[in-house]
Amino acid sequence: MPAKPVDPFGDQYAYVQVANDVARRITAGEITEKLPSERDLADEYGVAYTTVRHAMDVLRQQGLIITVHGRGTFVKPAI
């Protein structure tokens, strides 16, 4: 499934829309291991890099992803 476009006039902040869609893609099995880079996700969603960084913070707090410095961001394995 492709990324859902971000609605700048929607009820939710752009970073919440991105976080929700990335979570949907993880749950659907579209993203299974390593996530695309934050800059690539920003291009894909048509948002600023900082918006994606904020969305990744939300997903880390939810326990869906982990980031390894110098290696990338990955889907957190189920325990």
mmCIF file with all atom_site columns, C-alpha atoms in Angstrom:
data_model
loop_
_atom_site.group_PDB
_atom_site.id
_atom_site.type_symbol
_atom_site.label_atom_id
_atom_site.label_alt_id
_atom_site.label_comp_id
_atom_site.label_asym_id
_atom_site.label_entity_id
_atom_site.label_seq_id
_atom_site.pdbx_PDB_ins_code
_atom_site.Cartn_x
_atom_site.Cartn_y
_atom_site.Cartn_z
_atom_site.occupancy
_atom_site.B_iso_or_equiv
_atom_site.pdbx_formal_charge
_atom_site.auth_seq_id
_atom_site.auth_comp_id
_atom_site.auth_asym_id
_atom_site.auth_atom_id
_atom_site.pdbx_PDB_model_num
ATOM 1  C CA . MET A 1 1  ? 0.000  0.000   0.000  1.00 0.00 ? 1  MET A CA 1
ATOM 2  C CA . PRO A 1 2  ? 1.355  3.395   -0.824 1.00 0.00 ? 2  PRO A CA 1
ATOM 3  C CA . ALA A 1 3  ? 1.707  6.150   1.723  1.00 0.00 ? 3  ALA A CA 1
ATOM 4  C CA . LYS A 1 4  ? -1.483 8.062   2.434  1.00 0.00 ? 4  LYS A CA 1
ATOM 5  C CA . PRO A 1 5  ? -1.086 11.747  1.602  1.00 0.00 ? 5  PRO A CA 1
ATOM 6  C CA . VAL A 1 6  ? -0.909 14.188  4.493  1.00 0.00 ? 6  VAL A CA 1
ATOM 7  C CA . ASP A 1 7  ? -3.795 16.647  4.670  1.00 0.00 ? 7  ASP A CA 1
ATOM 8  C CA . PRO A 1 8  ? -2.347 19.978  5.837  1.00 0.00 ? 8  PRO A CA 1
ATOM 9  C CA . PHE A 1 9  ? -5.874 21.163  6.674  1.00 0.00 ? 9  PHE A CA 1
ATOM 10 C CA . GLY A 1 10 ? -6.921 17.959  8.462  1.00 0.00 ? 10 GLY A CA 1
ATOM 11 C CA . ASP A 1 11 ? -8.035 17.592  12.051 1.00 0.00 ? 11 ASP A CA 1
ATOM 12 C CA . GLN A 1 12 ? -4.708 16.015  13.071 1.00 0.00 ? 12 GLN A CA 1
ATOM 13 C CA . TYR A 1 13 ? -1.231 17.498  13.008 1.00 0.00 ? 13 TYR A CA 1
ATOM 14 C CA . ALA A 1 14 ? 0.913  16.396  10.062 1.00 0.00 ? 14 ALA A CA 1
ATOM 15 C CA . TYR A 1 15 ? 3.296  14.441  12.305 1.00 0.00 ? 15 TYR A CA 1
ATOM 16 C CA . VAL A 1 16 ? 0.359  12.488  13.780 1.00 0.00 ? 16 VAL A CA 1
ATOM 17 C CA . GLN A 1 17 ? -0.901 11.654  10.284 1.00 0.00 ? 17 GLN A CA 1
ATOM 18 C CA . VAL A 1 18 ? 2.549  10.408  9.287  1.00 0.00 ? 18 VAL A CA 1
ATOM 19 C CA . ALA A 1 19 ? 2.956  8.399   12.501 1.00 0.00 ? 19 ALA A CA 1
ATOM 20 C CA . ASN A 1 20 ? -0.485 6.815   12.070 1.00 0.00 ? 20 ASN A CA 1
ATOM 21 C CA . ASP A 1 21 ? 0.208  5.892   8.459  1.00 0.00 ? 21 ASP A CA 1
ATOM 22 C CA . VAL A 1 22 ? 3.639  4.420   9.166  1.00 0.00 ? 22 VAL A CA 1
ATOM 23 C CA . ALA A 1 23 ? 2.055  2.410   12.010 1.00 0.00 ? 23 ALA A CA 1
ATOM 24 C CA . ARG A 1 24 ? -0.620 1.208   9.578  1.00 0.00 ? 24 ARG A CA 1
ATOM 25 C CA . ARG A 1 25 ? 2.047  0.163   7.083  1.00 0.00 ? 25 ARG A CA 1
ATOM 26 C CA . ILE A 1 26 ? 3.951  -1.725  9.803  1.00 0.00 ? 26 ILE A CA 1
ATOM 27 C CA . THR A 1 27 ? 0.787  -3.494  10.973 1.00 0.00 ? 27 THR A CA 1
ATOM 28 C CA . ALA A 1 28 ? -0.157 -4.382  7.384  1.00 0.00 ? 28 ALA A CA 1
ATOM 29 C CA . GLY A 1 29 ? 3.277  -5.937  6.856  1.00 0.00 ? 29 GLY A CA 1
ATOM 30 C CA . GLU A 1 30 ? 4.353  -3.448  4.215  1.00 0.00 ? 30 GLU A CA 1
ATOM 31 C CA . ILE A 1 31 ? 7.293  -2.353  6.361  1.00 0.00 ? 31 ILE A CA 1
ATOM 32 C CA . THR A 1 32 ? 8.749  -5.376  8.124  1.00 0.00 ? 32 THR A CA 1
ATOM 33 C CA . GLU A 1 33 ? 12.340 -4.621  9.069  1.00 0.00 ? 33 GLU A CA 1
ATOM 34 C CA . LYS A 1 34 ? 14.226 -1.423  8.275  1.00 0.00 ? 34 LYS A CA 1
ATOM 35 C CA . LEU A 1 35 ? 12.266 1.760   7.684  1.00 0.00 ? 35 LEU A CA 1
ATOM 36 C CA . PRO A 1 36 ? 13.211 4.106   4.863  1.00 0.00 ? 36 PRO A CA 1
ATOM 37 C CA . SER A 1 37 ? 15.399 7.021   5.913  1.00 0.00 ? 37 SER A CA 1
ATOM 38 C CA . GLU A 1 38 ? 13.651 9.994   7.493  1.00 0.00 ? 38 GLU A CA 1
ATOM 39 C CA . ARG A 1 39 ? 14.519 12.135  4.463  1.00 0.00 ? 39 ARG A CA 1
ATOM 40 C CA . ASP A 1 40 ? 13.031 9.519   2.108  1.00 0.00 ? 40 ASP A CA 1
ATOM 41 C CA . LEU A 1 41 ? 9.865  9.362   4.217  1.00 0.00 ? 41 LEU A CA 1
ATOM 42 C CA . ALA A 1 42 ? 9.658  13.170  4.157  1.00 0.00 ? 42 ALA A CA 1
ATOM 43 C CA . ASP A 1 43 ? 9.787  13.083  0.349  1.00 0.00 ? 43 ASP A CA 1
ATOM 44 C CA . GLU A 1 44 ? 7.254  10.250  0.209  1.00 0.00 ? 44 GLU A CA 1
ATOM 45 C CA . TYR A 1 45 ? 4.752  12.048  2.443  1.00 0.00 ? 45 TYR A CA 1
ATOM 46 C CA . GLY A 1 46 ? 5.483  15.520  1.085  1.00 0.00 ? 46 GLY A CA 1
ATOM 47 C CA . VAL A 1 47 ? 6.321  16.947  4.511  1.00 0.00 ? 47 VAL A CA 1
ATOM 48 C CA . ALA A 1 48 ? 9.333  18.522  6.184  1.00 0.00 ? 48 ALA A CA 1
ATOM 49 C CA . TYR A 1 49 ? 12.119 16.339  7.569  1.00 0.00 ? 49 TYR A CA 1
ATOM 50 C CA . THR A 1 50 ? 11.380 17.615  11.081 1.00 0.00 ? 50 THR A CA 1
ATOM 51 C CA . THR A 1 51 ? 7.764  16.446  10.752 1.00 0.00 ? 51 THR A CA 1
ATOM 52 C CA . VAL A 1 52 ? 8.992  12.894  10.088 1.00 0.00 ? 52 VAL A CA 1
ATOM 53 C CA . ARG A 1 53 ? 11.443 13.120  13.007 1.00 0.00 ? 53 ARG A CA 1
ATOM 54 C CA . HIS A 1 54 ? 8.535  14.057  15.291 1.00 0.00 ? 54 HIS A CA 1
ATOM 55 C CA . ALA A 1 55 ? 6.463  11.169  13.898 1.00 0.00 ? 55 ALA A CA 1
ATOM 56 C CA . MET A 1 56 ? 9.347  8.747   14.564 1.00 0.00 ? 56 MET A CA 1
ATOM 57 C CA . ASP A 1 57 ? 9.505  9.995   18.168 1.00 0.00 ? 57 ASP A CA 1
ATOM 58 C CA . VAL A 1 58 ? 5.807  9.148   18.546 1.00 0.00 ? 58 VAL A CA 1
ATOM 59 C CA . LEU A 1 59 ? 6.338  5.652   17.113 1.00 0.00 ? 59 LEU A CA 1
ATOM 60 C CA . ARG A 1 60 ? 9.336  5.068   19.414 1.00 0.00 ? 60 ARG A CA 1
ATOM 61 C CA . GLN A 1 61 ? 7.214  6.073   22.423 1.00 0.00 ? 61 GLN A CA 1
ATOM 62 C CA . GLN A 1 62 ? 4.509  3.643   21.269 1.00 0.00 ? 62 GLN A CA 1
ATOM 63 C CA . GLY A 1 63 ? 7.116  0.883   21.118 1.00 0.00 ? 63 GLY A CA 1
ATOM 64 C CA . LEU A 1 64 ? 6.660  0.175   17.403 1.00 0.00 ? 64 LEU A CA 1
ATOM 65 C CA . ILE A 1 65 ? 10.166 1.101   16.250 1.00 0.00 ? 65 ILE A CA 1
ATOM 66 C CA . ILE A 1 66 ? 13.717 1.315   17.523 1.00 0.00 ? 66 ILE A CA 1
ATOM 67 C CA . THR A 1 67 ? 16.534 3.476   16.209 1.00 0.00 ? 67 THR A CA 1
ATOM 68 C CA . VAL A 1 68 ? 20.144 2.343   16.253 1.00 0.00 ? 68 VAL A CA 1
ATOM 69 C CA . HIS A 1 69 ? 22.589 5.217   15.886 1.00 0.00 ? 69 HIS A CA 1
ATOM 70 C CA . GLY A 1 70 ? 24.480 4.927   12.615 1.00 0.00 ? 70 GLY A CA 1
ATOM 71 C CA . ARG A 1 71 ? 22.406 1.959   11.404 1.00 0.00 ? 71 ARG A CA 1
ATOM 72 C CA . GLY A 1 72 ? 18.851 3.188   10.954 1.00 0.00 ? 72 GLY A CA 1
ATOM 73 C CA . THR A 1 73 ? 15.342 2.760   12.261 1.00 0.00 ? 73 THR A CA 1
ATOM 74 C CA . PHE A 1 74 ? 13.783 -0.680  12.488 1.00 0.00 ? 74 PHE A CA 1
ATOM 75 C CA . VAL A 1 75 ? 10.432 -2.261  13.297 1.00 0.00 ? 75 VAL A CA 1
ATOM 76 C CA . LYS A 1 76 ? 10.676 -3.466  16.881 1.00 0.00 ? 76 LYS A CA 1
ATOM 77 C CA . PRO A 1 77 ? 10.489 -7.246  16.970 1.00 0.00 ? 77 PRO A CA 1
ATOM 78 C CA . ALA A 1 78 ? 7.496  -8.766  18.732 1.00 0.00 ? 78 ALA A CA 1
ATOM 79 C CA . ILE A 1 79 ? 8.412  -10.425 22.013 1.00 0.00 ? 79 ILE A CA 1
#
